[in-house]
Amino acid sequence: QVQLVESGGGLVQAGGSLRLSCAASGRTFSSYRMGWFRQAPGKEREFVARISWNGVSTYYSDSVKGRFTISRDNAKNSVYLQMNSLKPEDTAVYYCAAQRVPGAPSSFVREYDYWGQGTQVTVSS
């Protein structure tokens, strides 16, 4: 089992940057693909980005491509989301999630096995 704890959220002005971190427990972190999702009030949870177990492959939603960067450090059992050029529409609770390998890479909430508690990101205009 994997426990995930996000940090780094906060309040930022439009155009600013934040870096989210997700720390994972356990010795098998490198066995999981990792993803970031977000959920705005009144909306469904949506995919933001994912990264392969070894960090070689990444994939982004169209809404964040070119502005956000996902990365991981398996030695530190951590995954990160660097968010630049933030917009008010990026305001949401951000969650990291782990998906077991093997299994096809996925952007669907239901395909992820473990979730963190979330961290709030608020972007003011």
PDB file of C-alpha atoms in Angstrom:
ATOM      1  CA  GLN A   1       0.000   0.000   0.000  1.00  0.00           C
ATOM      2  CA  VAL A   2       1.091   3.561  -0.715  1.00  0.00           C
ATOM      3  CA  GLN A   3       0.259   6.652   1.288  1.00  0.00           C
ATOM      4  CA  LEU A   4       0.490   9.993  -0.472  1.00  0.00           C
ATOM      5  CA  VAL A   5       0.779  13.453   1.074  1.00  0.00           C
ATOM      6  CA  GLU A   6       0.611  16.606  -1.035  1.00  0.00           C
ATOM      7  CA  SER A   7       2.036  19.993  -0.118  1.00  0.00           C
ATOM      8  CA  GLY A   8       2.874  23.316  -1.718  1.00  0.00           C
ATOM      9  CA  GLY A   9      -0.557  24.702  -2.459  1.00  0.00           C
ATOM     10  CA  GLY A  10      -1.531  28.270  -1.681  1.00  0.00           C
ATOM     11  CA  LEU A  11      -2.785  31.591  -2.988  1.00  0.00           C
ATOM     12  CA  VAL A  12      -1.042  33.146  -5.972  1.00  0.00           C
ATOM     13  CA  GLN A  13      -1.812  35.918  -8.435  1.00  0.00           C
ATOM     14  CA  ALA A  14      -2.526  35.171 -12.062  1.00  0.00           C
ATOM     15  CA  GLY A  15       0.709  34.722 -13.974  1.00  0.00           C
ATOM     16  CA  GLY A  16       2.511  33.419 -10.925  1.00  0.00           C
ATOM     17  CA  SER A  17       3.994  30.027 -10.149  1.00  0.00           C
ATOM     18  CA  LEU A  18       3.666  27.285  -7.579  1.00  0.00           C
ATOM     19  CA  ARG A  19       5.407  23.963  -7.094  1.00  0.00           C
ATOM     20  CA  LEU A  20       3.406  21.106  -5.653  1.00  0.00           C
ATOM     21  CA  SER A  21       5.066  18.140  -4.013  1.00  0.00           C
ATOM     22  CA  CYS A  22       3.740  14.702  -3.232  1.00  0.00           C
ATOM     23  CA  ALA A  23       5.589  12.461  -0.793  1.00  0.00           C
ATOM     24  CA  ALA A  24       4.921   8.731  -0.902  1.00  0.00           C
ATOM     25  CA  SER A  25       5.442   6.147   1.791  1.00  0.00           C
ATOM     26  CA  GLY A  26       6.648   2.644   1.120  1.00  0.00           C
ATOM     27  CA  ARG A  27       9.600   1.056  -0.629  1.00  0.00           C
ATOM     28  CA  THR A  28       7.893   0.380  -3.963  1.00  0.00           C
ATOM     29  CA  PHE A  29       7.363   3.924  -5.198  1.00  0.00           C
ATOM     30  CA  SER A  30       9.162   3.204  -8.460  1.00  0.00           C
ATOM     31  CA  SER A  31       6.563   0.502  -9.180  1.00  0.00           C
ATOM     32  CA  TYR A  32       3.886   3.127  -9.732  1.00  0.00           C
ATOM     33  CA  ARG A  33       3.009   5.569 -12.425  1.00  0.00           C
ATOM     34  CA  MET A  34       2.100   8.868 -10.813  1.00  0.00           C
ATOM     35  CA  GLY A  35      -0.500  11.395 -11.773  1.00  0.00           C
ATOM     36  CA  TRP A  36      -1.810  14.784 -10.760  1.00  0.00           C
ATOM     37  CA  PHE A  37      -5.519  15.549 -10.873  1.00  0.00           C
ATOM     38  CA  ARG A  38      -7.572  18.533  -9.784  1.00  0.00           C
ATOM     39  CA  GLN A  39     -11.120  19.249  -8.720  1.00  0.00           C
ATOM     40  CA  ALA A  40     -12.767  22.645  -8.767  1.00  0.00           C
ATOM     41  CA  PRO A  41     -15.930  23.353  -6.743  1.00  0.00           C
ATOM     42  CA  GLY A  42     -18.972  21.811  -8.376  1.00  0.00           C
ATOM     43  CA  LYS A  43     -16.915  20.012 -10.997  1.00  0.00           C
ATOM     44  CA  GLU A  44     -15.664  16.488 -11.489  1.00  0.00           C
ATOM     45  CA  ARG A  45     -12.094  15.544 -10.745  1.00  0.00           C
ATOM     46  CA  GLU A  46     -10.009  15.949 -13.891  1.00  0.00           C
ATOM     47  CA  PHE A  47      -6.673  14.739 -15.142  1.00  0.00           C
ATOM     48  CA  VAL A  48      -3.759  17.179 -15.178  1.00  0.00           C
ATOM     49  CA  ALA A  49      -0.547  15.232 -15.831  1.00  0.00           C
ATOM     50  CA  ARG A  50       1.059  11.826 -15.436  1.00  0.00           C
ATOM     51  CA  ILE A  51       4.579  10.403 -15.422  1.00  0.00           C
ATOM     52  CA  SER A  52       5.954   6.934 -16.015  1.00  0.00           C
ATOM     53  CA  TRP A  53       7.593   4.888 -13.287  1.00  0.00           C
ATOM     54  CA  ASN A  54      11.074   5.904 -14.444  1.00  0.00           C
ATOM     55  CA  GLY A  55      10.255   9.522 -15.273  1.00  0.00           C
ATOM     56  CA  VAL A  56      10.984   9.120 -18.970  1.00  0.00           C
ATOM     57  CA  SER A  57       7.459   9.547 -20.259  1.00  0.00           C
ATOM     58  CA  THR A  58       5.081  12.370 -19.372  1.00  0.00           C
ATOM     59  CA  TYR A  59       1.648  13.386 -20.578  1.00  0.00           C
ATOM     60  CA  TYR A  60      -0.441  16.502 -19.985  1.00  0.00           C
ATOM     61  CA  SER A  61      -3.968  17.685 -20.431  1.00  0.00           C
ATOM     62  CA  ASP A  62      -4.403  20.273 -23.145  1.00  0.00           C
ATOM     63  CA  SER A  63      -5.381  22.880 -20.574  1.00  0.00           C
ATOM     64  CA  VAL A  64      -1.988  22.816 -18.836  1.00  0.00           C
ATOM     65  CA  LYS A  65       0.384  21.744 -21.613  1.00  0.00           C
ATOM     66  CA  GLY A  66       3.280  24.152 -21.921  1.00  0.00           C
ATOM     67  CA  ARG A  67       2.631  25.679 -18.489  1.00  0.00           C
ATOM     68  CA  PHE A  68       2.912  22.747 -16.063  1.00  0.00           C
ATOM     69  CA  THR A  69       5.750  20.231 -15.680  1.00  0.00           C
ATOM     70  CA  ILE A  70       5.517  16.923 -13.843  1.00  0.00           C
ATOM     71  CA  SER A  71       8.654  15.265 -12.506  1.00  0.00           C
ATOM     72  CA  ARG A  72       9.631  12.622  -9.976  1.00  0.00           C
ATOM     73  CA  ASP A  73      12.563  11.625  -7.806  1.00  0.00           C
ATOM     74  CA  ASN A  74      12.389   7.923  -6.979  1.00  0.00           C
ATOM     75  CA  ALA A  75      15.258   8.225  -4.512  1.00  0.00           C
ATOM     76  CA  LYS A  76      13.096  10.648  -2.509  1.00  0.00           C
ATOM     77  CA  ASN A  77       9.794   8.849  -3.121  1.00  0.00           C
ATOM     78  CA  SER A  78       8.389  12.096  -4.457  1.00  0.00           C
ATOM     79  CA  VAL A  79       6.569  13.526  -7.440  1.00  0.00           C
ATOM     80  CA  TYR A  80       6.298  17.205  -8.272  1.00  0.00           C
ATOM     81  CA  LEU A  81       4.135  19.535 -10.318  1.00  0.00           C
ATOM     82  CA  GLN A  82       5.710  22.825 -11.354  1.00  0.00           C
ATOM     83  CA  MET A  83       2.944  25.217 -12.326  1.00  0.00           C
ATOM     84  CA  ASN A  84       3.810  28.382 -14.233  1.00  0.00           C
ATOM     85  CA  SER A  85       1.697  31.110 -15.838  1.00  0.00           C
ATOM     86  CA  LEU A  86      -1.156  30.249 -13.537  1.00  0.00           C
ATOM     87  CA  LYS A  87      -4.677  31.312 -14.472  1.00  0.00           C
ATOM     88  CA  PRO A  88      -7.783  31.790 -12.307  1.00  0.00           C
ATOM     89  CA  GLU A  89      -9.276  28.707 -13.980  1.00  0.00           C
ATOM     90  CA  ASP A  90      -6.440  26.628 -12.463  1.00  0.00           C
ATOM     91  CA  THR A  91      -8.039  27.166  -9.047  1.00  0.00           C
ATOM     92  CA  ALA A  92      -8.856  23.752  -7.572  1.00  0.00           C
ATOM     93  CA  VAL A  93      -7.842  21.137  -5.042  1.00  0.00           C
ATOM     94  CA  TYR A  94      -4.908  19.252  -6.527  1.00  0.00           C
ATOM     95  CA  TYR A  95      -4.436  15.548  -5.842  1.00  0.00           C
ATOM     96  CA  CYS A  96      -1.579  13.205  -6.559  1.00  0.00           C
ATOM     97  CA  ALA A  97      -2.374   9.607  -7.342  1.00  0.00           C
ATOM     98  CA  ALA A  98      -0.529   6.338  -7.920  1.00  0.00           C
ATOM     99  CA  GLN A  99      -1.291   3.737 -10.556  1.00  0.00           C
ATOM    100  CA  ARG A 100       0.215   0.264 -10.341  1.00  0.00           C
ATOM    101  CA  VAL A 101       2.530  -0.978 -13.067  1.00  0.00           C
ATOM    102  CA  PRO A 102       1.841  -3.077 -15.158  1.00  0.00           C
ATOM    103  CA  GLY A 103      -1.301  -1.710 -16.654  1.00  0.00           C
ATOM    104  CA  ALA A 104      -1.765   0.747 -19.462  1.00  0.00           C
ATOM    105  CA  PRO A 105      -1.004   4.406 -18.704  1.00  0.00           C
ATOM    106  CA  SER A 106      -4.228   6.173 -17.956  1.00  0.00           C
ATOM    107  CA  SER A 107      -5.738   9.602 -17.504  1.00  0.00           C
ATOM    108  CA  PHE A 108      -8.874   8.248 -15.867  1.00  0.00           C
ATOM    109  CA  VAL A 109      -9.573   8.680 -12.156  1.00  0.00           C
ATOM    110  CA  ARG A 110     -10.853   5.118 -11.842  1.00  0.00           C
ATOM    111  CA  GLU A 111      -7.556   3.637 -13.016  1.00  0.00           C
ATOM    112  CA  TYR A 112      -5.563   5.026 -10.085  1.00  0.00           C
ATOM    113  CA  ASP A 113      -5.167   2.963  -6.956  1.00  0.00           C
ATOM    114  CA  TYR A 114      -4.051   5.405  -4.267  1.00  0.00           C
ATOM    115  CA  TRP A 115      -4.811   9.068  -3.623  1.00  0.00           C
ATOM    116  CA  GLY A 116      -3.537  11.849  -1.434  1.00  0.00           C
ATOM    117  CA  GLN A 117      -5.751  14.165   0.581  1.00  0.00           C
ATOM    118  CA  GLY A 118      -5.290  17.109  -1.765  1.00  0.00           C
ATOM    119  CA  THR A 119      -3.834  20.604  -1.553  1.00  0.00           C
ATOM    120  CA  GLN A 120      -5.702  23.804  -2.388  1.00  0.00           C
ATOM    121  CA  VAL A 121      -4.444  26.061  -5.164  1.00  0.00           C
ATOM    122  CA  THR A 122      -6.150  29.429  -5.546  1.00  0.00           C
ATOM    123  CA  VAL A 123      -5.248  31.800  -8.364  1.00  0.00           C
ATOM    124  CA  SER A 124      -6.535  35.357  -8.043  1.00  0.00           C
ATOM    125  CA  SER A 125      -7.172  37.585 -11.027  1.00  0.00           C
TER     126      SER A 125
END
